[in-house]
mmCIF file of C-alpha atoms in Angstrom:
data_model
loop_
_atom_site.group_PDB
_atom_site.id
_atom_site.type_symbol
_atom_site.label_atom_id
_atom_site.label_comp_id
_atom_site.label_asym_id
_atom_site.label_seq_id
_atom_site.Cartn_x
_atom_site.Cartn_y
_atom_site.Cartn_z
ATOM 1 C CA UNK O 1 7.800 -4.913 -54.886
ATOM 2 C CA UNK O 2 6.137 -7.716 -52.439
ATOM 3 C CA UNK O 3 9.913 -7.985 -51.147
ATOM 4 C CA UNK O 4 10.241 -4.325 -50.638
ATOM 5 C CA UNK O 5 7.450 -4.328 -48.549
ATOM 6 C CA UNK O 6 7.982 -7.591 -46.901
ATOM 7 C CA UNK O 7 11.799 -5.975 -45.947
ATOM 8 C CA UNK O 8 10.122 -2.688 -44.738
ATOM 9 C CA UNK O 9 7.354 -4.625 -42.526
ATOM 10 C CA UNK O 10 10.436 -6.324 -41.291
ATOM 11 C CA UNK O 11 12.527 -3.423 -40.264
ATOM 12 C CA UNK O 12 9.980 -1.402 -39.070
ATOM 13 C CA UNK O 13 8.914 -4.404 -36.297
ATOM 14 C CA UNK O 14 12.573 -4.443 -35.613
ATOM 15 C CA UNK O 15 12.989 -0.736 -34.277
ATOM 16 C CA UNK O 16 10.039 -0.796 -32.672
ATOM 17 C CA UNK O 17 11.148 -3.775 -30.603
ATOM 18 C CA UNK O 18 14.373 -1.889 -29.946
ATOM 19 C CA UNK O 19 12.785 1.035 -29.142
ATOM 20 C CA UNK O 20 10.894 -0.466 -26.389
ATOM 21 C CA UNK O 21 13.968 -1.973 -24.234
ATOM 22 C CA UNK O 22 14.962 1.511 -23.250
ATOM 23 C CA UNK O 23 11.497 2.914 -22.365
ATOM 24 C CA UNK O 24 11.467 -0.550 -20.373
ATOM 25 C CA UNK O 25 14.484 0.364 -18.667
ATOM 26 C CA UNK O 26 13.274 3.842 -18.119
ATOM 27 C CA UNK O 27 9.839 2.947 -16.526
ATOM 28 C CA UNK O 28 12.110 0.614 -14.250
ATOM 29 C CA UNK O 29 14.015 3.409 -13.181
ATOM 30 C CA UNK O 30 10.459 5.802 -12.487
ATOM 31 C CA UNK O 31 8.917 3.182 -10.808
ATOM 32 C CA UNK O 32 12.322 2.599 -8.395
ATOM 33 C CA UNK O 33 12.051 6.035 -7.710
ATOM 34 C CA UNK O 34 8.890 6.536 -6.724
ATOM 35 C CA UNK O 35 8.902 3.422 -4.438
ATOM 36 C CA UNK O 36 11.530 4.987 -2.782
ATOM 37 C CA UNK O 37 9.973 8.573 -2.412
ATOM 38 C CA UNK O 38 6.677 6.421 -0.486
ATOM 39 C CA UNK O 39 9.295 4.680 1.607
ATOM 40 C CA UNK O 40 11.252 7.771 3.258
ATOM 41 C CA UNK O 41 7.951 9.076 3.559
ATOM 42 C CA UNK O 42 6.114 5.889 5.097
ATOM 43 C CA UNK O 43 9.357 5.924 7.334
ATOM 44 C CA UNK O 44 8.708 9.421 8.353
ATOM 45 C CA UNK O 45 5.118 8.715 9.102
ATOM 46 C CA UNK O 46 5.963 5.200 10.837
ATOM 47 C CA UNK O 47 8.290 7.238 13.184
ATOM 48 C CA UNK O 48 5.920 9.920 14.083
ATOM 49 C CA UNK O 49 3.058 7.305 15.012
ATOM 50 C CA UNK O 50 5.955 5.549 16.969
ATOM 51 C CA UNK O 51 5.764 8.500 19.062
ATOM 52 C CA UNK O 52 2.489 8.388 20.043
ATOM 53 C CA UNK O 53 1.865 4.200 19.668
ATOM 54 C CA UNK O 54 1.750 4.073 23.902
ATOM 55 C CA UNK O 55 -0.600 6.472 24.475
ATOM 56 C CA UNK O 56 -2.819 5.705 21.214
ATOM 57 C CA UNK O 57 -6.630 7.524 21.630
ATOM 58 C CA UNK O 58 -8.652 6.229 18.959
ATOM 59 C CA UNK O 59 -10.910 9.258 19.534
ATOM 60 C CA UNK O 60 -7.692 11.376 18.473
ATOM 61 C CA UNK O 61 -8.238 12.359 14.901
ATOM 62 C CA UNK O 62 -4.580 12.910 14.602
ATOM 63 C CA UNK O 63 -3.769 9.538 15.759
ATOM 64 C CA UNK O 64 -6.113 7.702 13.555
ATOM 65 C CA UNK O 65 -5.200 9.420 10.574
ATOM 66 C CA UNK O 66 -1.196 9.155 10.794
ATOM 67 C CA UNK O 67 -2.095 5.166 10.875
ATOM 68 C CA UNK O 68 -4.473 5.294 8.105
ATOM 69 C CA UNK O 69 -1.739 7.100 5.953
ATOM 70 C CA UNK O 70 0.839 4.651 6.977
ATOM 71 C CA UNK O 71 -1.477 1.868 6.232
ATOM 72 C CA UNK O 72 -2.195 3.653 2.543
ATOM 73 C CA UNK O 73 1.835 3.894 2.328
ATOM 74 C CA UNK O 74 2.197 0.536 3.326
ATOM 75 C CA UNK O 75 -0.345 -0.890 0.620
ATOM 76 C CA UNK O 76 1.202 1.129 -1.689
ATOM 77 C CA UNK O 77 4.735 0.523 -1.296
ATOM 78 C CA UNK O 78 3.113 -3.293 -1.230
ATOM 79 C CA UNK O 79 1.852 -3.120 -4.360
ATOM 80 C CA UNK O 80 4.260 -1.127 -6.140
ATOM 81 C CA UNK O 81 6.725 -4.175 -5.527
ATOM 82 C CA UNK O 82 4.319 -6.809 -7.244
ATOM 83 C CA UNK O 83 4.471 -4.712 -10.007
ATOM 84 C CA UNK O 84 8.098 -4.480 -10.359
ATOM 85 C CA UNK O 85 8.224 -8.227 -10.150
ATOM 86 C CA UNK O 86 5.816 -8.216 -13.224
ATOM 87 C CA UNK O 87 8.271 -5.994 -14.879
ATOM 88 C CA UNK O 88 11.018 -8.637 -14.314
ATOM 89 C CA UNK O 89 9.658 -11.346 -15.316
ATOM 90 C CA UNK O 90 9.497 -10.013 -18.539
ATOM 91 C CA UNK O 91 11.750 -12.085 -20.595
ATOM 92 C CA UNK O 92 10.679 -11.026 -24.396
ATOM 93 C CA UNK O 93 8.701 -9.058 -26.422
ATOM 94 C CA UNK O 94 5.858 -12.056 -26.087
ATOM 95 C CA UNK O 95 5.580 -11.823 -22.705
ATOM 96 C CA UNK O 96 5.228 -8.462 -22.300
ATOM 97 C CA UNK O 97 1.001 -8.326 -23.321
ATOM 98 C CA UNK O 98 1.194 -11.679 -20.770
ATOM 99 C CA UNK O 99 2.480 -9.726 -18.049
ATOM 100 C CA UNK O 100 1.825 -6.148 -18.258
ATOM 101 C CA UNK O 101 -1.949 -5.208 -19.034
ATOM 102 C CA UNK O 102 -3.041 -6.524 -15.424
ATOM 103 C CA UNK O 103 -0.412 -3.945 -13.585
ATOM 104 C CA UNK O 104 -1.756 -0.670 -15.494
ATOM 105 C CA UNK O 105 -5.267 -0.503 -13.904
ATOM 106 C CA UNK O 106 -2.865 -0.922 -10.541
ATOM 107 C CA UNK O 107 -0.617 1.617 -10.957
ATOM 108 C CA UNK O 108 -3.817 3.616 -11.808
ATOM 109 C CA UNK O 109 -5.542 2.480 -8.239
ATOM 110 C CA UNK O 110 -1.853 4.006 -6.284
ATOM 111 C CA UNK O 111 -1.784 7.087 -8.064
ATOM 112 C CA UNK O 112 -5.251 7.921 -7.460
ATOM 113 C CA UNK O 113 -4.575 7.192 -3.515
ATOM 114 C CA UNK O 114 -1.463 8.696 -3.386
ATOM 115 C CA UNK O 115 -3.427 11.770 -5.795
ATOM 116 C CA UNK O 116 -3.831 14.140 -1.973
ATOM 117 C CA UNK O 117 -0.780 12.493 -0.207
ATOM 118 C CA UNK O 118 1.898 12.502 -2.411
ATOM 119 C CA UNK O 119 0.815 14.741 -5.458
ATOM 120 C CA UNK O 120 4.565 14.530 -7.220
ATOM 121 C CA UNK O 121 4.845 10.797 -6.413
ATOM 122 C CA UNK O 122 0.987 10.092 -8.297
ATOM 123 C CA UNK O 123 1.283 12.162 -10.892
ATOM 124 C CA UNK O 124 4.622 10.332 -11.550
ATOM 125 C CA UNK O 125 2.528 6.917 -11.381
ATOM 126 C CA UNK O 126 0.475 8.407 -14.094
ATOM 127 C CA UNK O 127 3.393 9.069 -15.996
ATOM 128 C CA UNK O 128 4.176 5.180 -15.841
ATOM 129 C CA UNK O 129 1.031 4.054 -16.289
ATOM 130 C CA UNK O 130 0.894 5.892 -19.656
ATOM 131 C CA UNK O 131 4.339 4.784 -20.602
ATOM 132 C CA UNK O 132 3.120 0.890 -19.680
ATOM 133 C CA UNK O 133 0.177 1.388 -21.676
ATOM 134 C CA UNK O 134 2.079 2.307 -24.924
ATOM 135 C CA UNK O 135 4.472 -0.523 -24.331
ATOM 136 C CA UNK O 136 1.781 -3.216 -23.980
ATOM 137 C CA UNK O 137 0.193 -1.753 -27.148
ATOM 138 C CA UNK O 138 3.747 -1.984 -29.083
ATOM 139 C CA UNK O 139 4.275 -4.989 -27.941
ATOM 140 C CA UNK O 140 0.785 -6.361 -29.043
ATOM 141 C CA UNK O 141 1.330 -4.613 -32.226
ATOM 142 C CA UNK O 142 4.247 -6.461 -33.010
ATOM 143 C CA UNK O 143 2.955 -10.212 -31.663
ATOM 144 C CA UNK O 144 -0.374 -9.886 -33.158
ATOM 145 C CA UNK O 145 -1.273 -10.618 -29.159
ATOM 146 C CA UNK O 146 -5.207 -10.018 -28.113
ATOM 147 C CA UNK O 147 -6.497 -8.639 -24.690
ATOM 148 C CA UNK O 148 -9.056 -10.023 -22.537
ATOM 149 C CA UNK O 149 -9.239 -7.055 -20.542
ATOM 150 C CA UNK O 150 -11.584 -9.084 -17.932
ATOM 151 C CA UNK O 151 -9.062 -11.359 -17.095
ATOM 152 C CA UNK O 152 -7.036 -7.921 -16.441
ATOM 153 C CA UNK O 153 -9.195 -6.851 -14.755
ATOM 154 C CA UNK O 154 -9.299 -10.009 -12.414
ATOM 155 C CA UNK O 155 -5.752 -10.472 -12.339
ATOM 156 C CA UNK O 156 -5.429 -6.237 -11.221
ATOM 157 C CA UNK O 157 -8.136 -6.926 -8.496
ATOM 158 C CA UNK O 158 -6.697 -10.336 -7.046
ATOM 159 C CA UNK O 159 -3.392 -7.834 -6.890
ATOM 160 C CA UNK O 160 -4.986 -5.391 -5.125
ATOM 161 C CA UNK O 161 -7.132 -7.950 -2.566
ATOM 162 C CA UNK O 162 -3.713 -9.903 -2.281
ATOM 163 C CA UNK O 163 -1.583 -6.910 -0.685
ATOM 164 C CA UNK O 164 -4.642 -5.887 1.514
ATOM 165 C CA UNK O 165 -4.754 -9.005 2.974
ATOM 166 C CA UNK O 166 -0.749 -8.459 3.905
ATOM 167 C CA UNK O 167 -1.285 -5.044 5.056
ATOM 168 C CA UNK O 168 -3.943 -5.625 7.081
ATOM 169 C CA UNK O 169 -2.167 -8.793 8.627
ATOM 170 C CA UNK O 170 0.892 -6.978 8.991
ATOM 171 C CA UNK O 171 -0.634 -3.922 10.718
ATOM 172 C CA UNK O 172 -2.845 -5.835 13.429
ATOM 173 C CA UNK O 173 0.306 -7.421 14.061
ATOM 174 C CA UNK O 174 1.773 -4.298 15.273
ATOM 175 C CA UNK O 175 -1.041 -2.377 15.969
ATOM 176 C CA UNK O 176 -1.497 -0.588 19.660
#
């Protein structure tokens, strides 16, 4: 009986470690998507401010704000590619409550941004957020791994505070 349930313990940790390469795989494939959706449209935005970058009037509402959404397009095309690094440096089913819990609050940050911008494009990041949340809970399921969701939290805001910095830098570099 004891090795009935011992074998059953067994196979039930092994499908749900297979079952969580392909919704892996599949957040991959949202989150490449939706990085490219903010880049046509950052590219789109970055062309129209081109038009009007030698005759900028910061009193011009219209001028400020197509920077500002560049600059939120920026950040968040930024950040989405930290996050897809995290994703590939995931190596196992042990590394996966090492590496994923800080991107979720993220993710989570962009969508809520995006939420007025790019309605399709957040509510996809949603999507993903949700789909990294039941991985990392899987995964910690299966490893027995524990949370400090401070250090999460830290790691998330460092994230965040890391890709302003670039933005920022990167914008005042080209900035009228």
């Amino acid at each position: 009986m004891l090795v009935e349930i011992n074998e059953h313990l067994i196979d039930e940790k092994i499908s749900h470690s297979v079952t969580i390469v392909p919704r892996l795989d599949y957040s991959m494939k949202l989150l490449d998507d939706i990085v490219s959706q903010i880049n046509d449209r950052r590219l789109d935005v970055n062309s129209s401010n081109q038009d009007f970058m030698s005759d900028f009037d910061e009193s011009d509402k219209s001028h400020v704000s197509g920077f500002e959404l560049e600059k939120t397009l920026l950040f968040s095309q930024e950040v989405l590619s930290l996050v897809k690094k995290q994703l590939q440096c995931i190596s196992g089913i042990h590394s996966i409550p090492e590496k994923l819990p800080s991107v979720i609050p993220v993710i989570r940050t962009i969508s809520a941004r995006l939420f007025s911008l790019m309605p399709y494009s957040s509510q996809k990041l949603s999507e993903l957020s949700v789909h990294l949340g039941s991985i990392v809970l899987d995964s910690a399921a299966l490893t027995k791994a524990r949370f400090d969701f401070s250090t999460s939290s830290d790691a998330s805001t460092k994230m965040i505070d890391k890709v302003n910095l670039i933005v920022d830098s990167n914008l005042n570099m080209l900035s009228p």
